[in-house]
Coordinates of C-alpha atoms in Angstrom, one line a residue:
M1 CA 135.6 147.4 25.7
T2 CA 138.2 146.3 22.6
T3 CA 139.4 148.7 20.3
Q4 CA 137.0 147.5 18.0
Q5 CA 134.2 148.4 20.0
I6 CA 135.0 152.2 20.8
L7 CA 135.8 152.7 16.7
A8 CA 131.9 150.7 16.1
F9 CA 130.6 153.4 19.0
A10 CA 132.5 156.5 18.0
V11 CA 131.6 155.9 14.1
I12 CA 127.8 155.4 14.6
A13 CA 128.0 158.8 17.3
A14 CA 129.5 160.6 15.1
M15 CA 126.8 159.7 12.0
M16 CA 124.1 159.9 14.8
A17 CA 125.5 163.7 15.8
V18 CA 125.7 164.5 12.0
F19 CA 122.1 163.5 11.5
I20 CA 121.0 165.4 14.5
W21 CA 122.7 168.3 13.3
D22 CA 121.0 168.3 9.6
R23 CA 123.3 170.1 7.6
F24 CA 124.1 167.4 5.3
R25 CA 121.3 164.8 3.6
Y26 CA 121.1 161.7 4.7
D27 CA 122.0 159.5 2.1
V28 CA 125.8 161.6 2.0
V29 CA 125.7 161.3 5.8
A30 CA 125.1 157.5 5.8
C31 CA 128.1 157.4 2.7
C32 CA 130.3 159.3 4.3
A33 CA 129.9 156.6 8.0
L34 CA 130.4 153.4 5.6
V35 CA 133.7 155.4 4.2
L36 CA 134.8 156.2 7.8
A37 CA 134.1 152.5 9.0
V38 CA 135.8 151.0 6.6
T39 CA 138.9 153.1 6.9
V40 CA 139.2 152.5 10.4
G41 CA 138.5 148.9 10.0
V42 CA 135.3 148.2 12.1
V43 CA 133.6 147.1 8.3
P44 CA 136.0 144.8 6.3
F45 CA 136.6 145.9 2.7
D46 CA 134.8 142.9 1.1
K47 CA 131.9 143.8 3.1
A48 CA 131.6 147.6 2.2
F49 CA 129.2 147.4 -0.1
S50 CA 127.3 144.5 0.8
G51 CA 124.4 146.2 1.6
F52 CA 123.3 147.2 -1.6
S53 CA 122.8 143.2 -2.3
D54 CA 120.3 143.0 0.4
D55 CA 116.6 142.1 0.5
I56 CA 115.7 145.7 2.0
V57 CA 117.0 147.8 -0.5
I58 CA 115.2 145.4 -3.2
I59 CA 111.8 145.6 -1.2
V60 CA 111.5 149.2 -0.3
G61 CA 112.5 150.3 -3.7
S62 CA 109.8 148.0 -5.3
A63 CA 107.3 149.3 -2.8
L64 CA 107.7 153.2 -3.9
I65 CA 107.3 151.5 -7.7
V66 CA 104.0 149.7 -7.2
S67 CA 102.7 152.6 -5.0
A68 CA 103.7 155.2 -8.2
G69 CA 101.5 152.6 -10.1
V70 CA 98.3 152.8 -7.8
A71 CA 98.8 156.1 -7.4
R72 CA 98.8 156.9 -10.8
S73 CA 95.7 155.0 -11.9
G74 CA 93.8 157.2 -10.1
I75 CA 91.3 154.3 -8.9
V76 CA 91.4 155.6 -4.9
D77 CA 90.2 158.9 -5.7
T78 CA 87.6 157.3 -8.0
A79 CA 86.7 154.5 -5.6
I80 CA 85.9 157.6 -2.8
K81 CA 83.8 159.8 -5.1
K82 CA 81.7 156.5 -5.8
F83 CA 81.0 155.4 -2.5
F84 CA 81.5 158.4 -0.4
P85 CA 80.3 161.3 -2.3
N86 CA 78.3 163.3 0.0
L87 CA 81.1 163.4 2.9
N88 CA 81.1 167.2 4.4
S89 CA 81.8 167.3 8.1
L90 CA 85.9 167.4 9.1
H91 CA 84.9 164.2 11.4
T92 CA 83.5 162.0 8.5
Q93 CA 86.3 163.2 6.0
L94 CA 89.3 162.9 8.4
A95 CA 88.3 159.3 9.5
L96 CA 88.0 157.9 6.1
L97 CA 90.9 159.5 5.3
M98 CA 92.8 157.9 8.0
I99 CA 91.2 154.6 7.9
V100 CA 92.2 154.8 3.6
V101 CA 95.7 155.7 4.5
A102 CA 96.1 153.1 7.3
V103 CA 94.8 150.6 5.5
L104 CA 97.1 150.9 2.2
S105 CA 100.2 151.4 4.4
A106 CA 99.5 148.0 5.5
F107 CA 100.0 146.6 1.8
I108 CA 102.3 149.4 0.3
K109 CA 105.0 152.0 1.6
N110 CA 103.5 154.0 4.1
I111 CA 104.7 157.1 1.8
G112 CA 103.2 155.9 -1.1
A113 CA 99.8 155.4 0.6
L114 CA 100.1 158.9 2.0
A115 CA 101.2 160.5 -1.3
I116 CA 98.0 158.9 -3.0
M117 CA 95.7 159.9 -0.6
M118 CA 97.0 163.4 0.0
P119 CA 95.2 165.2 -3.2
V120 CA 91.8 163.7 -1.9
A121 CA 92.8 165.4 1.3
F122 CA 93.2 168.7 -0.5
Q123 CA 89.8 168.4 -2.4
F124 CA 88.0 167.6 1.2
A125 CA 89.6 171.0 2.7
K126 CA 88.2 172.8 -0.3
K127 CA 85.0 171.4 -0.4
S128 CA 85.0 172.2 3.5
G129 CA 86.5 175.3 3.5
V130 CA 89.0 173.9 6.4
S131 CA 92.8 174.3 6.3
P132 CA 95.1 171.2 5.0
S133 CA 97.0 171.2 8.1
K134 CA 93.7 169.6 9.9
Y135 CA 94.0 166.4 7.8
L136 CA 97.5 166.2 6.6
M137 CA 99.3 165.5 10.1
P138 CA 96.5 162.7 11.3
M139 CA 97.3 161.2 8.0
A140 CA 100.9 161.0 8.1
F141 CA 100.4 159.6 11.9
S142 CA 97.9 157.0 10.3
A143 CA 100.4 156.0 7.6
L144 CA 103.0 155.3 10.5
L145 CA 100.4 153.5 12.2
G146 CA 99.0 151.3 9.4
G147 CA 102.5 150.2 8.4
L148 CA 102.8 148.4 11.5
M149 CA 100.3 145.8 10.6
T150 CA 102.1 143.7 8.2
Q151 CA 105.5 142.3 7.4
I152 CA 105.9 145.4 4.5
G153 CA 104.3 148.0 5.7
T154 CA 107.3 149.7 6.7
S155 CA 111.1 149.2 6.6
P156 CA 111.2 148.6 10.8
N157 CA 109.0 145.4 10.0
I158 CA 111.1 144.3 7.4
V159 CA 114.4 144.6 9.0
V160 CA 113.4 143.2 12.4
S161 CA 112.0 139.9 10.2
R162 CA 115.9 139.7 9.0
I163 CA 117.2 139.9 12.6
R164 CA 115.4 137.5 13.8
E165 CA 116.0 134.8 10.9
E166 CA 119.6 135.4 12.0
L167 CA 118.7 135.2 15.6
T168 CA 116.7 132.2 15.2
G169 CA 116.8 130.7 11.9
Q170 CA 113.1 131.6 11.2
S171 CA 111.8 135.3 10.0
F172 CA 108.7 137.1 10.9
T173 CA 105.9 136.3 8.6
M174 CA 104.0 138.8 6.5
F175 CA 100.7 138.7 9.1
D176 CA 102.9 137.9 12.3
F177 CA 102.7 141.9 12.6
T178 CA 98.9 142.1 12.8
P179 CA 97.8 141.2 16.1
M180 CA 99.8 144.1 17.1
G181 CA 99.3 146.6 14.5
V182 CA 95.9 146.2 14.5
I183 CA 95.5 146.9 18.4
L184 CA 97.8 150.3 17.7
C185 CA 96.0 151.4 14.8
V186 CA 92.5 151.5 15.8
V187 CA 93.8 153.1 19.4
G188 CA 95.8 155.5 17.6
I189 CA 92.8 156.6 14.8
V190 CA 90.4 156.6 17.7
F191 CA 92.8 159.1 19.7
L192 CA 93.6 161.3 16.4
L193 CA 90.1 161.6 15.5
F194 CA 88.9 163.1 18.8
F195 CA 91.7 164.8 19.6
H196 CA 92.7 166.2 16.0
W197 CA 91.9 169.9 17.4
L198 CA 95.6 169.6 19.0
V199 CA 96.8 170.3 15.0
P200 CA 96.9 174.3 14.5
S201 CA 95.1 175.5 11.1
R202 CA 97.8 176.1 9.3
T203 CA 98.6 177.9 5.9
K204 CA 101.3 177.1 3.6
Q205 CA 104.2 179.5 4.0
T206 CA 106.3 179.2 0.2
S207 CA 104.1 178.1 -3.2
S208 CA 106.4 175.8 -5.6
L209 CA 107.1 176.5 -9.0
E210 CA 104.0 174.6 -10.1
E211 CA 101.7 175.9 -7.4
A212 CA 102.7 179.4 -9.0
V213 CA 102.1 179.0 -12.3
E214 CA 99.2 176.3 -11.7
I215 CA 96.4 177.2 -14.5
S216 CA 92.8 177.4 -13.0
N217 CA 91.0 178.1 -16.5
Y218 CA 91.6 175.8 -19.2
T219 CA 88.8 175.3 -21.4
S220 CA 88.4 171.5 -22.8
E221 CA 86.1 169.8 -24.9
V222 CA 84.4 166.3 -24.0
T223 CA 82.2 164.4 -25.6
I224 CA 79.6 161.8 -24.2
T225 CA 80.2 158.6 -25.9
P226 CA 77.8 155.4 -25.4
Q227 CA 80.4 154.3 -22.9
S228 CA 80.2 157.3 -20.9
T229 CA 78.6 156.9 -17.2
V230 CA 76.9 160.0 -17.3
L231 CA 74.8 159.0 -20.5
E232 CA 71.2 160.0 -20.3
K233 CA 72.2 162.0 -16.8
A234 CA 72.3 165.7 -16.1
L235 CA 74.6 167.8 -16.7
G236 CA 75.1 168.6 -12.8
E237 CA 76.0 164.7 -12.3
L238 CA 79.2 165.0 -14.3
L239 CA 80.1 168.2 -12.7
K240 CA 80.2 166.9 -9.7
L241 CA 82.9 164.8 -10.4
G242 CA 85.2 168.1 -10.3
D243 CA 84.0 168.7 -7.0
G244 CA 82.9 172.2 -7.3
E245 CA 86.1 173.2 -9.5
V246 CA 85.0 172.8 -13.1
I247 CA 82.2 174.4 -14.8
A248 CA 80.4 174.0 -18.1
N249 CA 80.5 176.7 -20.7
A250 CA 78.1 175.2 -23.2
V251 CA 76.5 171.5 -24.5
L252 CA 76.8 171.3 -28.4
R253 CA 74.2 169.0 -30.0
G254 CA 74.3 168.5 -33.3
T255 CA 74.5 172.2 -34.8
S256 CA 72.8 173.3 -31.7
R257 CA 74.2 175.5 -28.7
M258 CA 72.1 174.5 -25.7
A259 CA 72.5 176.6 -22.5
P260 CA 74.2 174.5 -19.7
F261 CA 71.7 174.0 -17.3
P262 CA 72.3 171.5 -14.4
D263 CA 69.5 169.6 -15.1
L264 CA 69.8 169.1 -19.1
K265 CA 70.0 165.8 -19.4
L266 CA 73.0 164.2 -21.7
R267 CA 73.0 162.9 -24.7
E268 CA 75.1 160.6 -27.0
N269 CA 77.5 162.4 -29.0
D270 CA 76.7 166.0 -27.2
I271 CA 80.0 167.8 -26.9
V272 CA 80.4 169.9 -23.2
L273 CA 82.9 172.6 -23.3
L274 CA 84.4 172.6 -19.8
E275 CA 86.4 174.7 -18.1
G276 CA 88.9 174.2 -14.9
P277 CA 91.9 172.9 -13.4
S278 CA 93.7 170.2 -15.8
K279 CA 93.9 168.1 -12.8
A280 CA 90.2 168.8 -12.1
L281 CA 89.2 168.1 -15.7
D282 CA 91.1 164.3 -15.4
R283 CA 89.2 163.6 -12.9
I284 CA 85.6 164.3 -15.2
V285 CA 87.0 162.8 -18.1
S286 CA 88.7 159.8 -16.5
G287 CA 85.6 159.0 -13.7
A288 CA 82.5 160.0 -16.4
K289 CA 84.9 157.8 -19.3
L290 CA 84.4 161.1 -21.7
Q291 CA 86.2 161.5 -25.0
L292 CA 88.5 164.5 -25.4
S293 CA 88.9 166.3 -28.9
G294 CA 91.4 165.2 -31.2
K295 CA 91.8 161.7 -32.9
P296 CA 93.3 158.2 -31.5
L297 CA 97.0 158.5 -32.0
M298 CA 98.3 155.3 -33.5
E299 CA 101.7 153.9 -34.6
N300 CA 101.5 151.0 -37.1
G301 CA 97.8 150.5 -36.7
K302 CA 98.1 150.4 -33.3
D303 CA 97.3 152.4 -30.1
Q304 CA 100.8 154.6 -29.2
A305 CA 102.1 153.2 -25.5
D306 CA 103.8 155.8 -24.5
V307 CA 101.4 159.1 -24.6
I308 CA 101.8 162.2 -22.4
S309 CA 100.3 165.5 -22.1
I310 CA 102.4 168.5 -21.8
E311 CA 101.1 172.1 -21.0
A312 CA 103.3 175.1 -23.3
I313 CA 103.0 178.7 -24.1
I314 CA 102.6 179.8 -27.4
S315 CA 105.7 182.2 -28.0
Q316 CA 105.6 185.8 -30.1
E317 CA 107.4 183.6 -32.8
S318 CA 105.2 180.6 -33.1
P319 CA 103.8 179.2 -36.5
L320 CA 101.2 178.5 -34.6
K321 CA 100.1 182.0 -33.6
G322 CA 97.1 183.1 -35.8
L323 CA 95.8 179.7 -37.0
S324 CA 93.2 177.7 -35.7
A325 CA 93.8 173.7 -34.6
K326 CA 91.3 172.9 -37.9
E327 CA 93.6 175.0 -39.9
L328 CA 97.0 172.9 -38.5
A329 CA 95.3 169.7 -38.6
L330 CA 97.7 168.5 -36.1
S331 CA 96.2 165.2 -35.3
Y332 CA 97.1 164.5 -39.1
T333 CA 100.2 166.3 -39.6
R334 CA 102.0 166.0 -36.7
G335 CA 100.4 163.4 -34.5
V336 CA 99.4 165.8 -31.6
N337 CA 95.9 166.5 -30.1
L338 CA 95.1 169.6 -28.7
L339 CA 93.2 168.9 -25.6
A340 CA 92.9 172.1 -23.7
I341 CA 93.8 176.1 -23.9
S342 CA 93.8 178.4 -21.3
R343 CA 93.9 182.7 -22.2
H344 CA 94.7 184.9 -19.9
G345 CA 91.5 187.1 -18.8
E346 CA 89.0 185.7 -21.2
R347 CA 86.3 182.8 -21.6
V348 CA 86.6 180.4 -23.9
K349 CA 83.6 179.7 -25.8
E350 CA 84.4 178.2 -29.0
R351 CA 85.3 174.8 -29.9
L352 CA 88.6 174.1 -29.7
A353 CA 89.0 173.2 -33.4
S354 CA 87.9 177.1 -34.3
L355 CA 89.5 178.3 -31.9
T356 CA 92.3 180.9 -33.3
L357 CA 95.3 180.5 -31.2
M358 CA 97.3 183.5 -30.0
A359 CA 100.7 184.1 -28.3
G360 CA 100.5 183.8 -24.7
D361 CA 97.5 181.2 -24.7
V362 CA 98.5 178.2 -22.7
I363 CA 97.9 174.6 -24.0
V364 CA 97.9 170.7 -23.3
L365 CA 99.2 169.1 -26.2
Q366 CA 98.7 165.1 -26.2
G367 CA 101.3 162.8 -28.2
S368 CA 104.3 160.5 -28.2
R369 CA 106.7 161.0 -25.6
K370 CA 109.7 160.9 -28.0
N371 CA 107.9 163.1 -30.5
M372 CA 107.0 165.7 -28.4
P373 CA 110.4 167.5 -28.0
G374 CA 110.7 167.9 -31.4
I375 CA 107.4 169.3 -31.7
M376 CA 107.9 171.7 -28.8
Q377 CA 111.0 173.4 -30.4
D378 CA 109.3 173.0 -34.3
F379 CA 106.7 175.1 -32.9
S380 CA 108.5 177.3 -30.4
L381 CA 106.2 176.4 -27.8
F382 CA 107.6 176.8 -24.0
P383 CA 107.1 174.3 -21.7
L384 CA 105.0 175.6 -18.7
A385 CA 106.2 173.7 -15.8
Q386 CA 108.1 170.0 -15.4
R387 CA 105.3 168.1 -14.1
E388 CA 102.9 165.6 -15.5
V389 CA 99.7 166.3 -16.6
L390 CA 97.6 163.6 -16.3
L391 CA 94.7 165.1 -18.9
G392 CA 94.6 162.7 -21.6
T393 CA 97.0 159.9 -20.7
R394 CA 95.7 156.1 -20.6
R395 CA 95.5 154.6 -17.2
R396 CA 95.0 151.2 -16.4
A397 CA 93.0 151.5 -13.3
V398 CA 92.8 147.6 -12.4
I399 CA 96.0 146.1 -13.6
P400 CA 97.9 148.0 -10.2
L401 CA 95.3 146.6 -7.8
I402 CA 95.7 143.1 -9.4
I403 CA 99.6 143.3 -9.8
L404 CA 99.4 144.2 -5.8
A405 CA 97.3 141.9 -4.9
L406 CA 99.2 138.9 -6.6
A407 CA 102.4 140.0 -5.1
M408 CA 100.6 140.2 -1.4
A409 CA 98.9 136.6 -2.3
A410 CA 102.7 135.0 -3.3
T411 CA 104.1 136.2 0.0
A412 CA 100.8 135.3 2.2
V413 CA 101.1 131.6 0.8
G414 CA 105.1 131.1 0.5
W415 CA 104.9 131.0 -3.2
A416 CA 107.7 133.7 -3.3
P417 CA 109.6 135.4 -0.4
V418 CA 108.6 139.2 -0.3
P419 CA 111.7 141.0 -1.9
V420 CA 110.9 138.0 -5.2
A421 CA 107.4 139.0 -5.2
F422 CA 107.6 142.9 -5.0
F423 CA 110.8 142.8 -7.3
A424 CA 108.1 141.1 -9.5
A425 CA 105.2 143.4 -8.9
A426 CA 107.3 146.3 -9.6
L427 CA 108.6 144.9 -13.1
G428 CA 104.8 144.1 -14.0
M429 CA 103.7 147.9 -13.5
V430 CA 106.2 148.6 -16.7
V431 CA 104.9 145.7 -18.3
F432 CA 101.7 146.0 -18.4
R433 CA 102.1 149.7 -18.7
A434 CA 100.5 150.5 -15.5
I435 CA 103.4 153.3 -15.3
P436 CA 105.5 154.6 -18.1
L437 CA 108.9 153.3 -18.4
T438 CA 110.8 156.9 -18.6
D439 CA 108.7 157.1 -15.0
F440 CA 110.0 154.0 -13.3
Y441 CA 113.0 155.1 -12.1
K442 CA 111.9 158.3 -11.0
S443 CA 109.3 156.5 -8.5
V444 CA 112.5 155.0 -6.9
D445 CA 113.4 156.8 -4.0
G446 CA 117.5 157.0 -4.8
P447 CA 118.9 158.6 -1.5
I448 CA 116.6 156.6 0.9
L449 CA 117.6 153.2 -0.8
V450 CA 121.8 154.4 -0.8
M451 CA 121.2 155.5 2.8
L452 CA 120.1 151.9 3.7
A453 CA 123.0 150.0 1.6
A454 CA 125.1 152.7 3.1
L455 CA 123.9 151.9 7.0
I456 CA 123.5 148.3 6.8
P457 CA 127.5 147.7 7.3
V458 CA 127.8 150.3 9.3
S459 CA 125.2 149.1 11.9
D460 CA 126.2 145.3 11.7
S461 CA 129.9 146.6 13.0
L462 CA 127.9 146.5 16.3
R463 CA 127.4 143.3 16.1
T464 CA 130.5 142.0 14.3
S465 CA 132.4 144.2 17.1
G466 CA 130.6 142.7 20.2
G467 CA 129.1 146.2 20.6
S468 CA 125.7 145.1 20.9
E469 CA 126.3 142.2 23.1
L470 CA 128.1 144.9 25.3
I471 CA 125.1 147.4 25.3
A472 CA 122.7 145.0 26.1
G473 CA 124.7 144.0 29.2
W474 CA 124.6 147.3 30.3
L475 CA 120.7 147.7 30.1
G476 CA 120.6 144.2 31.5
Q477 CA 122.2 145.6 34.4
A478 CA 119.9 148.4 34.7
A479 CA 117.2 146.6 33.9
A480 CA 118.0 143.4 36.4
T481 CA 115.3 143.9 39.1
L482 CA 112.7 145.3 36.7
P483 CA 109.6 142.7 35.7
A484 CA 109.1 141.9 32.3
W485 CA 107.3 144.6 31.2
G486 CA 110.0 147.2 32.6
A487 CA 112.4 145.4 30.4
L488 CA 110.0 145.5 27.8
G489 CA 109.1 149.2 28.2
L490 CA 112.8 150.4 28.4
I491 CA 113.4 148.6 25.2
L492 CA 110.5 150.1 23.6
I493 CA 110.9 153.6 25.1
T494 CA 114.6 153.8 24.1
A495 CA 113.9 153.0 20.2
M496 CA 111.1 155.5 20.2
A497 CA 113.3 158.1 21.8
V498 CA 116.0 157.3 18.9
T499 CA 114.2 157.6 15.7
P500 CA 113.0 160.9 15.8
F501 CA 117.0 161.8 15.0
L502 CA 117.8 158.8 12.8
N503 CA 115.9 157.1 9.9
N504 CA 113.9 154.4 11.4
A505 CA 114.9 151.6 9.3
A506 CA 118.5 152.9 10.7
T507 CA 116.9 152.6 13.9
V508 CA 115.8 149.0 14.0
L509 CA 119.4 148.5 12.5
V510 CA 121.2 149.4 15.6
M511 CA 118.9 148.7 17.9
G512 CA 117.3 145.6 16.8
P513 CA 120.5 143.6 17.5
I514 CA 120.8 145.1 21.2
A515 CA 117.4 144.4 22.4
A516 CA 117.9 140.4 20.9
S517 CA 120.8 140.2 23.3
F518 CA 119.0 142.4 26.1
A519 CA 116.3 139.6 26.2
T520 CA 118.7 136.2 26.0
N521 CA 120.6 137.8 28.8
L522 CA 117.5 138.5 30.6
G523 CA 116.2 134.8 29.8
F524 CA 113.5 136.3 27.6
R525 CA 112.2 135.0 24.2
P526 CA 113.4 137.9 21.9
E527 CA 110.0 138.2 19.7
A528 CA 108.3 140.3 22.0
F529 CA 112.0 142.6 22.0
L530 CA 112.0 143.0 18.4
M531 CA 108.8 143.8 18.4
A532 CA 109.0 146.6 20.8
V533 CA 111.8 147.8 18.2
A534 CA 109.6 147.9 15.6
I535 CA 107.0 149.8 16.8
G536 CA 109.3 152.2 18.9
A537 CA 111.2 152.8 15.2
G538 CA 107.8 152.8 13.3
C539 CA 106.1 155.4 15.9
D540 CA 108.1 158.7 15.4
F541 CA 105.4 161.5 15.9
L542 CA 107.2 164.0 17.2
T543 CA 109.5 165.5 14.5
P544 CA 109.3 166.1 10.9
V545 CA 112.6 164.6 9.8
G546 CA 112.4 161.4 11.4
H547 CA 110.3 159.5 8.8
Q548 CA 109.5 160.6 5.5
C549 CA 105.3 160.9 6.1
N550 CA 106.0 163.7 8.8
T551 CA 108.8 165.3 6.1
L552 CA 105.9 164.8 3.2
V553 CA 103.2 167.3 4.8
F554 CA 105.3 169.7 6.5
G555 CA 105.5 171.8 3.3
P556 CA 102.0 171.3 2.6
G557 CA 100.8 171.7 6.0
G558 CA 102.2 175.0 6.6
Y559 CA 103.5 173.1 10.0
K560 CA 106.2 174.2 12.5
F561 CA 108.9 171.8 13.8
S562 CA 106.9 172.3 17.3
D563 CA 103.5 171.1 16.2
Y564 CA 104.7 167.8 15.7
P565 CA 104.7 167.2 19.5
R566 CA 101.6 168.6 20.5
L567 CA 100.0 165.9 18.5
G568 CA 102.7 163.5 18.7
L569 CA 103.6 163.5 22.1
P570 CA 100.1 162.1 23.9
L571 CA 100.0 159.5 20.9
S572 CA 103.1 158.4 21.7
F573 CA 102.8 158.1 25.6
L574 CA 99.6 156.2 24.0
I575 CA 101.2 153.7 22.2
I576 CA 103.4 152.9 24.8
L577 CA 101.0 152.2 27.2
V578 CA 99.1 149.9 25.1
S579 CA 102.1 148.4 23.5
I580 CA 103.6 146.8 26.9
P581 CA 100.5 144.7 27.9
A582 CA 99.7 143.6 24.4
L583 CA 102.9 142.6 23.8
L584 CA 103.4 140.3 26.5
Y585 CA 99.8 138.9 25.6
V586 CA 100.6 138.4 21.6
W587 CA 104.3 137.5 22.2
P588 CA 104.7 135.7 25.8
V589 CA 108.4 136.2 27.2
S590 CA 108.4 133.0 28.4

């Protein structure tokens, strides 16, 4: 071993040890590893920040923004309610969730796909009286499996494509991953559907600040319009959209106040007083195309573009105290609408315009993002929590899907490379207002992008120093007497063993060149071995920290560290058994 190789191995070994120690955040560890690699000379000065211009960083960041735009549209939740309104059993609900997450993960960042569907899982859990833990871990594993199906589904596939291009001059295409991905996804989902009982029922041990201040009894006033989907339908049909979380306090028709019986047929211009959590109210308003109280917010004769809704508490010093919304005329004097109100210990049965506001009332105000801070200060209102309230915000449900479809089509037919297509898609989400400009950078997972950018030159030091060829030689000697399936299995198991302790993209960055050299030394074609690395790095089912999807469900599911291998270990063995013969068939090694 040369001095450069020893130093490269030492830097990467130290970095992996600190990752396993888990005392510092992964992006800080990666940056420290980069500085150390530059200091000892294994990464040249002029290559230190080359990772920040790498296509991988652009693709991952853009995919997160696209995912946020799709999630914000609420179209997935709406589609499930429309096409699958009567799913009541755990098996059918879980099957639907896993299939949808897997399919979405093939085309958008798998953590984004999981985030889109998690609220639906909580609704199913509440509806069925089952712990959310029964849904969340299988969904996380399905997201990992779904990401295997396309080039952009998960970071390892993107990295492996680049490694193949460097080695052979030809990258993997968008759907080169599909045959293997579909096989493993189907096998994995079937396993999870029949063995989900391995996941224990857990309750969330800690609550977030947002959950602690969650308001469950907002009262909002909605109007039935000619565009409403529930026009001339029973009131019960409207309430179904709230999944049992919303009740109707009254229906106002002209000067008459009608009892809210479920079979009451709704007519145009009926006003319905609804009570429930803001998220459930939003599902009803957006799903039934209802009109909230207040007037359209205009600016220079056009609809205001950046409209938000904020939860706030009326303080003792607030000038709103003792006045009604009608007396204040907020829509006309300040350009804000009162959308909902919650009063502790009291059910609101009056129209919002006539209700006298009191100190301690929690209200939802709709207005321009740029004007809202001044309004909060002028009226001595306290923001309830740092969270987004979707009630009353405009969302373009179809536009995010069109943008995503265009990006996918552009990459599939070769009109644009993946980084350019998804960068344009992320930009389109802002240009067409699928996601507010102020939320654009919030959607980007900065620590992940920094970690990727820092790890790219560090991991490349193994290749530039000749370390990857050295390891490949060692593995080649160990597998010299093994058949092709044994050599392939060795690479797959090695990648799968490393990825729980190292980010999956970093695993591919380290293992990819080793696998390629390993295959070359044994006289095999490298494609199957690179695919094995991508599969091993993408199938992290053993810990809550190896992949973001696993981490995302760890807290909400109330899981313990040991819960992951209970379901993940047998699934990992199954993936190994299926992958090896499938790889040899789909990607022959000779």
